Tab-separated table of C-alpha atoms and ligand atoms in Angstrom:
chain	number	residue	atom	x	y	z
A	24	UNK	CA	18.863	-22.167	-8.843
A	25	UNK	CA	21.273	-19.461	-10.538
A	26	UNK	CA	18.804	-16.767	-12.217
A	27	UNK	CA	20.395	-13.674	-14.249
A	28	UNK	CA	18.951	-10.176	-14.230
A	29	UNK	CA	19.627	-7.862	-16.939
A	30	UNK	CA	18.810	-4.018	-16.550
A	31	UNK	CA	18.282	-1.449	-19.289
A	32	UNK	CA	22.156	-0.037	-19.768
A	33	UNK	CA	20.760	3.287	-21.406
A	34	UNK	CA	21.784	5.957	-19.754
A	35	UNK	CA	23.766	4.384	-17.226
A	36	UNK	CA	27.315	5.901	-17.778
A	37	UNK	CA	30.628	5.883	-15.520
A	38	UNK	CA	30.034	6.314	-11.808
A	39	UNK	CA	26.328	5.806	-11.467
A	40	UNK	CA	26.654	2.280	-13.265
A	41	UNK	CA	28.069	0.380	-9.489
A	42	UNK	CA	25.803	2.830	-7.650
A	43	UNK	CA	23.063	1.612	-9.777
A	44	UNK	CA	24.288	-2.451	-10.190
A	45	UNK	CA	24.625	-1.982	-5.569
A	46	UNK	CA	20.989	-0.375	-5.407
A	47	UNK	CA	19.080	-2.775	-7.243
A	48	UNK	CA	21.227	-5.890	-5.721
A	49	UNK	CA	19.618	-5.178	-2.820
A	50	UNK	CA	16.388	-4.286	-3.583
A	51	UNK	CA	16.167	-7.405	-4.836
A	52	UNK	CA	17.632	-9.360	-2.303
A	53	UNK	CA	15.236	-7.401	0.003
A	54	UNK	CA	12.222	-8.454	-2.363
A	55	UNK	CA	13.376	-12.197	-1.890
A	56	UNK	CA	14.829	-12.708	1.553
A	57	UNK	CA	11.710	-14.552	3.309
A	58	UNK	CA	11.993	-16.920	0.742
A	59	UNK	CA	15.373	-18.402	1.649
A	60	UNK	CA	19.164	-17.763	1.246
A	61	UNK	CA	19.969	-15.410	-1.609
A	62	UNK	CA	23.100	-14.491	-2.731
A	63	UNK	CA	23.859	-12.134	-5.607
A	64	UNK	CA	26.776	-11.230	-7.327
A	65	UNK	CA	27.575	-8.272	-9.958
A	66	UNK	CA	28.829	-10.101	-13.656
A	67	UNK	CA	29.485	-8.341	-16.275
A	68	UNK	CA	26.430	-5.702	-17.001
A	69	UNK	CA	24.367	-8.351	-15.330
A	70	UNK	CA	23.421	-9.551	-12.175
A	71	UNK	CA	23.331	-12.825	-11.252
A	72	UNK	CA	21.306	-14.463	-8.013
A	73	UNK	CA	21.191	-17.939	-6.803
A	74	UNK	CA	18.835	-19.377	-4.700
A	75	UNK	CA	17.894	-22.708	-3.016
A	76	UNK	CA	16.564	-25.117	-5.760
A	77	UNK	CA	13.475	-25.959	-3.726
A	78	UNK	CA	11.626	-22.367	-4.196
A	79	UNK	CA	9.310	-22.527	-6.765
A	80	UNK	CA	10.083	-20.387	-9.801
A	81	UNK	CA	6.903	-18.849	-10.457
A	82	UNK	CA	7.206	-17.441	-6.821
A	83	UNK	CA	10.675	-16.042	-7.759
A	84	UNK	CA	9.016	-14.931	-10.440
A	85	UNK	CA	6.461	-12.866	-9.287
A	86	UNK	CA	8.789	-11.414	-6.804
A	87	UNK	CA	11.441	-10.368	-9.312
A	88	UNK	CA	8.689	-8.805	-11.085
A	89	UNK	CA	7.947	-6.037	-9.069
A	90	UNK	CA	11.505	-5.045	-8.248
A	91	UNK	CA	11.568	-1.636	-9.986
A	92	UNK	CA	14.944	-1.641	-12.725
A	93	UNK	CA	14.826	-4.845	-13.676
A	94	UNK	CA	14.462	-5.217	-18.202
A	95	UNK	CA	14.876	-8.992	-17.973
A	96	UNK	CA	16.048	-12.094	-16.255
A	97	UNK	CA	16.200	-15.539	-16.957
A	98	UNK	CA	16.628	-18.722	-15.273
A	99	UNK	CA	20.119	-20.244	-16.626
A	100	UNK	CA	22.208	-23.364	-16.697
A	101	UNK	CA	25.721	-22.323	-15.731
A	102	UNK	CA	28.157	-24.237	-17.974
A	103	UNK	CA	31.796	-24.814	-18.653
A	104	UNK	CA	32.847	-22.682	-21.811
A	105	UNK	CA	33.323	-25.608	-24.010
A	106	UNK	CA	30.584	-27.677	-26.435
A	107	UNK	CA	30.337	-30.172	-24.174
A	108	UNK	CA	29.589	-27.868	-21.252
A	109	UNK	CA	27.126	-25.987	-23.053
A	110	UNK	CA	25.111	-29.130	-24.525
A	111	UNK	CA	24.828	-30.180	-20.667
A	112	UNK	CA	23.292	-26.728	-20.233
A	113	UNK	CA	21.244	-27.120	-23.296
A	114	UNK	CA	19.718	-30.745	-22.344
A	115	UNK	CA	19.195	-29.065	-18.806
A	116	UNK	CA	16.557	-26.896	-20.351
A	117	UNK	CA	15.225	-28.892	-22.739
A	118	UNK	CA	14.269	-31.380	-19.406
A	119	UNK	CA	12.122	-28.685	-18.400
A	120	UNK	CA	10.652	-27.155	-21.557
A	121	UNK	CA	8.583	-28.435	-24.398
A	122	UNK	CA	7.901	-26.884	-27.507
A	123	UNK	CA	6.943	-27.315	-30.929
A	124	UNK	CA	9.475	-24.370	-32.623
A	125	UNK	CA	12.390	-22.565	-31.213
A	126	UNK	CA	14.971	-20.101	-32.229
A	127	UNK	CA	18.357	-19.755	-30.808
A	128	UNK	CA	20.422	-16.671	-29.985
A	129	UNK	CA	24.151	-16.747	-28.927
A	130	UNK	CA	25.935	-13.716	-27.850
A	131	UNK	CA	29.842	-13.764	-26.916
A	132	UNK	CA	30.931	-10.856	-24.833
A	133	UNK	CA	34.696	-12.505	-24.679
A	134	UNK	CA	36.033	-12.720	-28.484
A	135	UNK	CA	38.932	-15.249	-27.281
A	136	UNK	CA	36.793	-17.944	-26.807
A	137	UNK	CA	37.357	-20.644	-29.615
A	138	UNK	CA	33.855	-20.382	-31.229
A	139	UNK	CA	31.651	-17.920	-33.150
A	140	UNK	CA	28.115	-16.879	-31.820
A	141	UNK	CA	27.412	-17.705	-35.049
A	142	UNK	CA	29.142	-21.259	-35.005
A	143	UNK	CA	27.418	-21.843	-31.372
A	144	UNK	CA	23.824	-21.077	-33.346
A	145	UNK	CA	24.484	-23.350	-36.074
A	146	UNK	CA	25.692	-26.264	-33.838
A	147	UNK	CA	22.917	-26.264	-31.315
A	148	UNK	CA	20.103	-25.246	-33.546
A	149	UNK	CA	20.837	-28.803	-35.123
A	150	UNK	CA	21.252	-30.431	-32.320
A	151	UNK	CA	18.008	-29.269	-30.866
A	152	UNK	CA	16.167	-29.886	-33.750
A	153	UNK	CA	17.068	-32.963	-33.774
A	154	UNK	CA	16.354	-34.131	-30.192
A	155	UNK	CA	13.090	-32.600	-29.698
A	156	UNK	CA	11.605	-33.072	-33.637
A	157	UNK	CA	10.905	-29.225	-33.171
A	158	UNK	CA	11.494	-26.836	-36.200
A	159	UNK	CA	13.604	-23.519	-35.898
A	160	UNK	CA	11.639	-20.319	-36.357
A	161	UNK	CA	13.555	-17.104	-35.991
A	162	UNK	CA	10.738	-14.915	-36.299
A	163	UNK	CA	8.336	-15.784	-33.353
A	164	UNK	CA	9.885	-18.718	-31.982
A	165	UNK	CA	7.597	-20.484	-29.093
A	166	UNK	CA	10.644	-20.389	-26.731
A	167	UNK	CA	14.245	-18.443	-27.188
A	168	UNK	CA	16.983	-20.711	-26.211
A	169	UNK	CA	19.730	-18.177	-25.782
A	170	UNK	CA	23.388	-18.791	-25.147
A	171	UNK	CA	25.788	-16.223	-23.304
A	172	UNK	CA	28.810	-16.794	-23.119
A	173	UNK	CA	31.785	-15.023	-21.395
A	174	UNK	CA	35.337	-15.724	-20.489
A	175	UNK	CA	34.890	-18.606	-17.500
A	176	UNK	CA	31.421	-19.123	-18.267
A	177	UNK	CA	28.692	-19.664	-20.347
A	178	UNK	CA	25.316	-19.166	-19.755
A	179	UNK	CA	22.147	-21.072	-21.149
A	180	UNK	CA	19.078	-18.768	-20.732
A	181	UNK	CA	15.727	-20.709	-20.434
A	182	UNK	CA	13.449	-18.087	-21.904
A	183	UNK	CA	13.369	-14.718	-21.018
A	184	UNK	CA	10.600	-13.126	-18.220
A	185	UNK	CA	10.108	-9.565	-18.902
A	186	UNK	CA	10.804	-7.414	-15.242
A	187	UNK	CA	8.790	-3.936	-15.013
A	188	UNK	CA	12.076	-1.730	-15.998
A	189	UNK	CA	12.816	1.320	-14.489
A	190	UNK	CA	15.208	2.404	-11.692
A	191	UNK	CA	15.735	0.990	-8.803
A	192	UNK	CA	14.036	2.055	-6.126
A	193	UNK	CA	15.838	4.544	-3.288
A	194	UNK	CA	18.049	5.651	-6.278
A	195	UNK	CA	16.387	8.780	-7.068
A	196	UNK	CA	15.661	10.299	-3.577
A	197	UNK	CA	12.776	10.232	-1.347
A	198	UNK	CA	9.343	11.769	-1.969
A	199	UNK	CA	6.336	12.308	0.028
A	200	UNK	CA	2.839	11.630	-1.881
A	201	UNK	CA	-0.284	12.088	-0.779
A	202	UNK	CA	-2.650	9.448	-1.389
A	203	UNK	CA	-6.346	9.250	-1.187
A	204	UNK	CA	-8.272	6.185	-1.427
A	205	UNK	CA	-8.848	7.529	-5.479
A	206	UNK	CA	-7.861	5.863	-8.680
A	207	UNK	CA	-5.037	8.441	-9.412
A	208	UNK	CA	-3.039	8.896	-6.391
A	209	UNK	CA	-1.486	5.179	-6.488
A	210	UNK	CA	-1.231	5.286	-9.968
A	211	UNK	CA	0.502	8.703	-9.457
A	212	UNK	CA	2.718	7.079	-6.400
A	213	UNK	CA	3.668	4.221	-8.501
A	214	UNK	CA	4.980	6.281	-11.537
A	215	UNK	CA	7.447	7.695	-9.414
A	216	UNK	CA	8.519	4.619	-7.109
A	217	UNK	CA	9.214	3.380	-11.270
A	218	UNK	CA	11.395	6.408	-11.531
A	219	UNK	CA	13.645	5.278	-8.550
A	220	UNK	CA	11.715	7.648	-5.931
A	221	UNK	CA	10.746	5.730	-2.087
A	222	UNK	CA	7.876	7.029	-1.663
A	223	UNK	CA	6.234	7.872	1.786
A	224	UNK	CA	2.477	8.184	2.101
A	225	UNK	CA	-0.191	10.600	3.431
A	226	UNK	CA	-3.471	10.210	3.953
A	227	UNK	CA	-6.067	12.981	5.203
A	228	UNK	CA	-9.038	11.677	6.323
A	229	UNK	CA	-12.483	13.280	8.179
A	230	UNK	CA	-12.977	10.782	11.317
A	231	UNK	CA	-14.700	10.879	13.692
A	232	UNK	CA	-16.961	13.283	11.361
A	233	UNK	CA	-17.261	10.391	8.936
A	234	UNK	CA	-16.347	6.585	9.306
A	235	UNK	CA	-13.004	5.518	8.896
A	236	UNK	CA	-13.262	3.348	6.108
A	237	UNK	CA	-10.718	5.718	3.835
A	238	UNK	CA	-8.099	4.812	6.093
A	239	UNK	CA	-8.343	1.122	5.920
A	240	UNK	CA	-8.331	1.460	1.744
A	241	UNK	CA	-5.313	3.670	2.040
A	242	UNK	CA	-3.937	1.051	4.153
A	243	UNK	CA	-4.553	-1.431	1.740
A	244	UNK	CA	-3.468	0.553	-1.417
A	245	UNK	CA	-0.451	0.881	0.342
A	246	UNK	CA	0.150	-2.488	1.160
A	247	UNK	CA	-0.065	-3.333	-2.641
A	248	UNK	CA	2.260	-0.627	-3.474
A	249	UNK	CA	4.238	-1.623	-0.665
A	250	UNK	CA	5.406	-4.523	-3.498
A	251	UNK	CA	7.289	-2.312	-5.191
A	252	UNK	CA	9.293	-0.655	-2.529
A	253	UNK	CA	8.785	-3.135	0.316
A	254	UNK	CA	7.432	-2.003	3.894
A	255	UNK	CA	6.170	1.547	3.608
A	256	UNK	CA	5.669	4.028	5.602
A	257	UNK	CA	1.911	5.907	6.109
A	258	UNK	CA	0.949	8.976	8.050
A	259	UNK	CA	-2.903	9.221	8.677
A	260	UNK	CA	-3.867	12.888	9.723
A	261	UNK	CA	-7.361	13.962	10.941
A	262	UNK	CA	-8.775	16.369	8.655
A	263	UNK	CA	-11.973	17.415	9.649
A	264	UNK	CA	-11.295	20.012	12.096
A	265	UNK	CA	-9.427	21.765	9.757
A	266	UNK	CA	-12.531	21.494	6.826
A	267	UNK	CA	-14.851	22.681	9.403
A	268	UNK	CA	-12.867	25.582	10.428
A	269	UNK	CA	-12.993	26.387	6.250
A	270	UNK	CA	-16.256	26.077	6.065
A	271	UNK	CA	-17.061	28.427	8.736
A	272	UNK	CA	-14.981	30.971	7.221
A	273	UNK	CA	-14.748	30.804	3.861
A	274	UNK	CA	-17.008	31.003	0.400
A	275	UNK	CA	-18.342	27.953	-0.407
A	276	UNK	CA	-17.082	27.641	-3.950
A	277	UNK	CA	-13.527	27.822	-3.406
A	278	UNK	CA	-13.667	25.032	-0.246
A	279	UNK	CA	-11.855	22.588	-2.179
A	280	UNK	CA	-8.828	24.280	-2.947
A	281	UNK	CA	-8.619	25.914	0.746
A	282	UNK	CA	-8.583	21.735	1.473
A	283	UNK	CA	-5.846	21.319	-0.735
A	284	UNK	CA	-3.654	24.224	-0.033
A	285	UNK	CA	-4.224	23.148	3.847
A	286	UNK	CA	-2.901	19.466	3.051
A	287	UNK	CA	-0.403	20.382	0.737
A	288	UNK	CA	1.055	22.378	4.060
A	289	UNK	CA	0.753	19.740	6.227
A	290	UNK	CA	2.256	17.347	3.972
A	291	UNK	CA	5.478	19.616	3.300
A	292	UNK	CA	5.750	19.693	6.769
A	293	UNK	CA	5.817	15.633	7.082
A	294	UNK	CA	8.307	15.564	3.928
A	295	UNK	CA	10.646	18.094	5.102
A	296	UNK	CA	10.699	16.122	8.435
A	297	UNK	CA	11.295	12.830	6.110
A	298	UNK	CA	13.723	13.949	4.201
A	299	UNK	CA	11.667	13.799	1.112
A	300	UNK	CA	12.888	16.340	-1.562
A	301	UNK	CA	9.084	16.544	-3.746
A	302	UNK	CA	5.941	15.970	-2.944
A	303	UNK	CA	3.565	13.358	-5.488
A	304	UNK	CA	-0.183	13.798	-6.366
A	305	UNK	CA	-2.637	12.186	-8.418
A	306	UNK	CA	-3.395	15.748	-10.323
A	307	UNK	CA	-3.891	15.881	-13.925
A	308	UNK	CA	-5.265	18.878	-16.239
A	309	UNK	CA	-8.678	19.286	-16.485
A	310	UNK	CA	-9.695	16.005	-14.988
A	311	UNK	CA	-12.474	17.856	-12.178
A	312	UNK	CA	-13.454	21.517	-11.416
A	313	UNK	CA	-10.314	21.290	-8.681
A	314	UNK	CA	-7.623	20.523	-11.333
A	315	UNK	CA	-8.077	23.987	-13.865
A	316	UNK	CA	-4.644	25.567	-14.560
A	317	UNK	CA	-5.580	28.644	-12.459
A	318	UNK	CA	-6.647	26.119	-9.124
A	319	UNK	CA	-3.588	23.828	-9.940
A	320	UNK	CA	-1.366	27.265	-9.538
A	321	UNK	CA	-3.389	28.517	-6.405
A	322	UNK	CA	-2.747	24.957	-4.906
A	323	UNK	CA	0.483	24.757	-5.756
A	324	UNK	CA	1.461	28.072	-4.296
A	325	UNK	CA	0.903	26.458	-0.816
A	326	UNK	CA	4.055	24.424	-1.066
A	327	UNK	CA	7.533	25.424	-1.915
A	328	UNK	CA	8.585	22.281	-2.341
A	329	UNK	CA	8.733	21.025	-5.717
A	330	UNK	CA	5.123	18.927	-6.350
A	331	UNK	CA	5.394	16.137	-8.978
A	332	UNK	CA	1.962	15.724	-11.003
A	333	UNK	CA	3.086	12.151	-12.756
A	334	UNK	CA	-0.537	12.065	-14.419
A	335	UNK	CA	-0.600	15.385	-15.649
A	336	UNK	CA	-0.977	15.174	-19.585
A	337	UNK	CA	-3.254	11.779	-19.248
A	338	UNK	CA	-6.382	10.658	-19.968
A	339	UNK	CA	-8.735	8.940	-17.125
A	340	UNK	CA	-8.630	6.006	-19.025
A	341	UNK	CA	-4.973	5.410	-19.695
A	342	UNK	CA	-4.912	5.777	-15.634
A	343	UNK	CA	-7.727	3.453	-15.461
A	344	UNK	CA	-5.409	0.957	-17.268
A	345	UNK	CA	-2.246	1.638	-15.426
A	346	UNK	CA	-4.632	0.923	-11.720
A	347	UNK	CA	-5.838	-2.378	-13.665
A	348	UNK	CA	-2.250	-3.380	-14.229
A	349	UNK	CA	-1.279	-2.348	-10.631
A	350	UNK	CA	-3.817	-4.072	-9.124
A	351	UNK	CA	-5.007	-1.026	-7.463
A	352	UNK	CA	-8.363	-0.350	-9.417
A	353	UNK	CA	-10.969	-2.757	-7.696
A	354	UNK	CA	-10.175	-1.765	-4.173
A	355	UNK	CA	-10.191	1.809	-5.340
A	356	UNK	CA	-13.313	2.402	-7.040
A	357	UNK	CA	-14.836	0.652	-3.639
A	358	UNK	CA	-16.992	3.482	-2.058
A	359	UNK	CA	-15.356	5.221	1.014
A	360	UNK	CA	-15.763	8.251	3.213
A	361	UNK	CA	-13.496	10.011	1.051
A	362	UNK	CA	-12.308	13.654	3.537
A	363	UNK	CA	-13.054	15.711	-0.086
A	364	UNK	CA	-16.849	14.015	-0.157
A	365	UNK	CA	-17.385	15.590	3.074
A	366	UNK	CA	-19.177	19.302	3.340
A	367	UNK	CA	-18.456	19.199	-0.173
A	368	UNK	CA	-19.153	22.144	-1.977
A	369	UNK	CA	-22.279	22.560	-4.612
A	370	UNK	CA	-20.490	24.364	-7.257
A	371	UNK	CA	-16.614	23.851	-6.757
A	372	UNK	CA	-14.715	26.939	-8.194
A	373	UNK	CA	-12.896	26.814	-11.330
A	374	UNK	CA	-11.085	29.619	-10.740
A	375	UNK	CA	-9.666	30.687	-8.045
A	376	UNK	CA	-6.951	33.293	-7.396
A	377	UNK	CA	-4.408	32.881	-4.811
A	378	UNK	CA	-4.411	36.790	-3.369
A	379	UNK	CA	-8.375	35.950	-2.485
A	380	UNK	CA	-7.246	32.262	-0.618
A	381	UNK	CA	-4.328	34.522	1.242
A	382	UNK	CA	-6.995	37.115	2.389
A	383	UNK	CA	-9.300	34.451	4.129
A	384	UNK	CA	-6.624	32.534	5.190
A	385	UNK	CA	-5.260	35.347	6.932
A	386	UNK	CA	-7.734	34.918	9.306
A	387	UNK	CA	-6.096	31.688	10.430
A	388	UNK	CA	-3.356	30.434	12.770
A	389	UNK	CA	-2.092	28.267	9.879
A	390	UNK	CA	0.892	27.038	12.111
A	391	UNK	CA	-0.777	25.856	14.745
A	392	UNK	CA	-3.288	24.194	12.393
A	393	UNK	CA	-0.491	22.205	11.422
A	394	UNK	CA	1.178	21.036	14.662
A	395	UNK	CA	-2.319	20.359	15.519
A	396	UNK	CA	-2.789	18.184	13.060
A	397	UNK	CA	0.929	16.406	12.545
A	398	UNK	CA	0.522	15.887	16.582
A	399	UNK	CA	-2.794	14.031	16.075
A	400	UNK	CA	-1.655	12.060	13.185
A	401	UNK	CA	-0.480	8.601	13.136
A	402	UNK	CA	2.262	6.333	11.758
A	403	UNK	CA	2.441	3.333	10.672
A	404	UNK	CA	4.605	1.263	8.775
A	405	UNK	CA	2.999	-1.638	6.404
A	406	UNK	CA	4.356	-4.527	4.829
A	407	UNK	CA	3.712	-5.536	0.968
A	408	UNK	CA	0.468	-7.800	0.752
A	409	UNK	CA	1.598	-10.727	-1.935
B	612	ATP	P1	-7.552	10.485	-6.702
B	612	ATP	O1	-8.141	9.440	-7.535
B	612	ATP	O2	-6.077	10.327	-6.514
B	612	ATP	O3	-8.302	10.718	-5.413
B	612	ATP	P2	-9.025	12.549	-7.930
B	612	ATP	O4	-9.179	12.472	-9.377
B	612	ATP	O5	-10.133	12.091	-7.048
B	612	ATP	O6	-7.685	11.805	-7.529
B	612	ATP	P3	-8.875	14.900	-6.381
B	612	ATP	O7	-9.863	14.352	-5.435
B	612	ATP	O8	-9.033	16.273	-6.898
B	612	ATP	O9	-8.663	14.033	-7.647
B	612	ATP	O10	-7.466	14.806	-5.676
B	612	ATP	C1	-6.318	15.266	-6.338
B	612	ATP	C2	-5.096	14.785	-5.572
B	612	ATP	O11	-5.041	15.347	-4.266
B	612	ATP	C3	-5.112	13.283	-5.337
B	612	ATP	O12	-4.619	12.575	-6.454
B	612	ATP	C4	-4.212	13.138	-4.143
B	612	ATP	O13	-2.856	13.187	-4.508
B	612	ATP	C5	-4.554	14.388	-3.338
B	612	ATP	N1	-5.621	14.077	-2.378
B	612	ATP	C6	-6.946	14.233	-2.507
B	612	ATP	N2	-7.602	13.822	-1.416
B	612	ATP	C7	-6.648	13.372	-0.551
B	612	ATP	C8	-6.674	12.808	0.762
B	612	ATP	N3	-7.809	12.596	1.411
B	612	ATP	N4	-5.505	12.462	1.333
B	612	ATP	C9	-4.332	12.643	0.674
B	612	ATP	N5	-4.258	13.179	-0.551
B	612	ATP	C10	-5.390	13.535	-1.175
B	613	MG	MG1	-10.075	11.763	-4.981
């Protein structure tokens, strides 16, 4: 089975365009591999894959997907550059589809061939009309039958599957992102992965203070984000020593940003260790007491790596929307022991400032709370549930 992917060209100029066409070649041939023999070939702007006929194309399907740069692809019917060839191609498809209206599209991206795009149009519109008794609608056609055609080859398209766009993923760098068992943070992990980023995860959690059921939902959030990027990589660090030692020295009201500023430590830590050049949260503006302009500033002054806040400017139910369409919202809004649930505070602060956070954590030995807890953490790398 010979399948073409197209990517979105904009903004592809020059030297990224092979570093770009190389990256998502793989990624995809990664995303397929335990399905069978793949082989995959740069054409012409496109890419073009062929696989063993006996895999079922709505499996390809679904795997193609979620590979992150992908606008379109299509199943074709390579044929010889000639009418002849391309009618074979045309009956090929017309095996497999019915329909009651159609339009057809032909695009030539080599001007010597002996036809017109629009002469190709004309000719097989007929003939299609006339061998399937359906009628030609060039507005909203049931089924597109499109016809590419290039120097050697032509190419019949049957139908077009829209892919999830983007860039490929490992294009952009490495980031780290910290990931609760919330609605946001996959959302917020996602976004990025989109924008070409592997993403590594981190996951804070209170155990043996409280069960360790946020570490299993983390697991599996991962492993459905994990179909985006393939296997993925998770640390798990105990946070409840840390939260007690806050709560034993600090105000109550501004315990959740102390958290925050604590993990957002830790986790520079992990990403500078990973190479990871940002780190990723689930933060937005105004969304709870934690997220005010003033706490987002005293939270972000913890980290001198850049933090990326891919939910910032939206609403809870645009995120809602994006977790529906990820497949992440069911298992999140399942009830956890979420680390930030435990010794929460009554009345979180809305404003904090960071001079006041410095003084009390002056008291600490903030490095060593951080070796402590990278030591204690664990790794683990987890493979994409399908
Ligand atoms: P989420 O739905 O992502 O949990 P939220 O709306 O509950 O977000 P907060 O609880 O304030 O918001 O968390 C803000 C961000 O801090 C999260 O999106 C996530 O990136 C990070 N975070 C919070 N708790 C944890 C945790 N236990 N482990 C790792 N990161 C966390
Ligand atoms: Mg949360």
């Amino acid at each position: 089975m010979k399948i073409v992917v197209h990517y979105s060209e904009i903004g592809l100029k020059g030297r990224n365009r092979p570093r770009f066409e190389d990256r998502l070649l793989a990624n995809l041939r990664d995303g397929l591999i335990d399905l069978g023999d793949i082989r995959g070939q740069r054409l012409f702007g496109r890419l073009m894959l062929t696989l063993p006929d006996d895999i079922p194309f709505e499996q390809i399907r679904a795997r193609i997907q979620s590979v992150c740069g992908v606008a379109y692809f299509s199943r074709v019917t390579e044929c010889e550059p000639n009418f002849d060839g391309i009618q074979k191609g045309v009956d090929d498809f017309l095996e497999s589809t019915r329909f009651e209206s159609f339009g057809i599209r032909a695009r030539r991206s080599e001007k010597r061939l002996p036809f017109t795009s629009l002469e190709l149009e004309r000719h097989f519109g007929h003939y299609v009309a006339q061998k399937t008794g359906a009628r030609v609608d060039l507005k909203q056609p049931e089924v597109w039958i499109e016809i590419h055609a290039m120097n050697k080859v032509v190419f019949v398209l049957h139908g077009r599957q829209s892919g999830i766009g983007g860039l490929p993923v490992g294009i952009s760098g490495r980031v780290t992102a910290l990931i609760s068992g919330g609605i946001d943070s996959p959302v917020a992990a996602f976004k990025v992965m989109r924008r070409g980023c592997y993403v590594r995860f981190v996951h804070f959690h209170s155990h043996p203070f409280t069960s360790a059921s946020s570490q299993d939902k983390v697991r599996d959030l991962v492993a459905i984000l994990a179909r985006y990027q393939g296997p993925s990589r998770l640390h798990t660090v105990p946070f409840g020593e840390i939260q007690r030692q806050i709560v034993r020295d600090a105000p109550e009201e501004p315990r959740i940003i102390l958290y925050r500023r604590m993990m957002f430590r830790i986790a520079q830590r992990l990403a500078e260790s990973q190479g990871s050049l940002a780190l990723v949260t689930g933060e937005c503006v105004g969304q709870v007491s934690s997220q005010t302009l003033a706490n987002l500033d005293s939270i972000n002054r913890a980290a001198t790596l850049p933090v990326l806040r891919p939910l910032i400017g939206e609403d809870k139910d645009q995120i809602i929307r994006s977790a529906e369409q990820l497949g992440t919202y069911s298992l999140s809004i399942e009830p956890d022991d979420d680390c930030c649930s435990y010794l929460m505070p009554n009345r979180p602060a809305t404003k904090t400032r960071p001079e006041a956070l410095e003084r009390i954590e002056q008291l600490w030995d903030i490095e060593g709370m951080i070796k402590d807890a990278i030591d204690r953490s664990q790794f683990e790398v987890i493979k994409p549930v399908r």
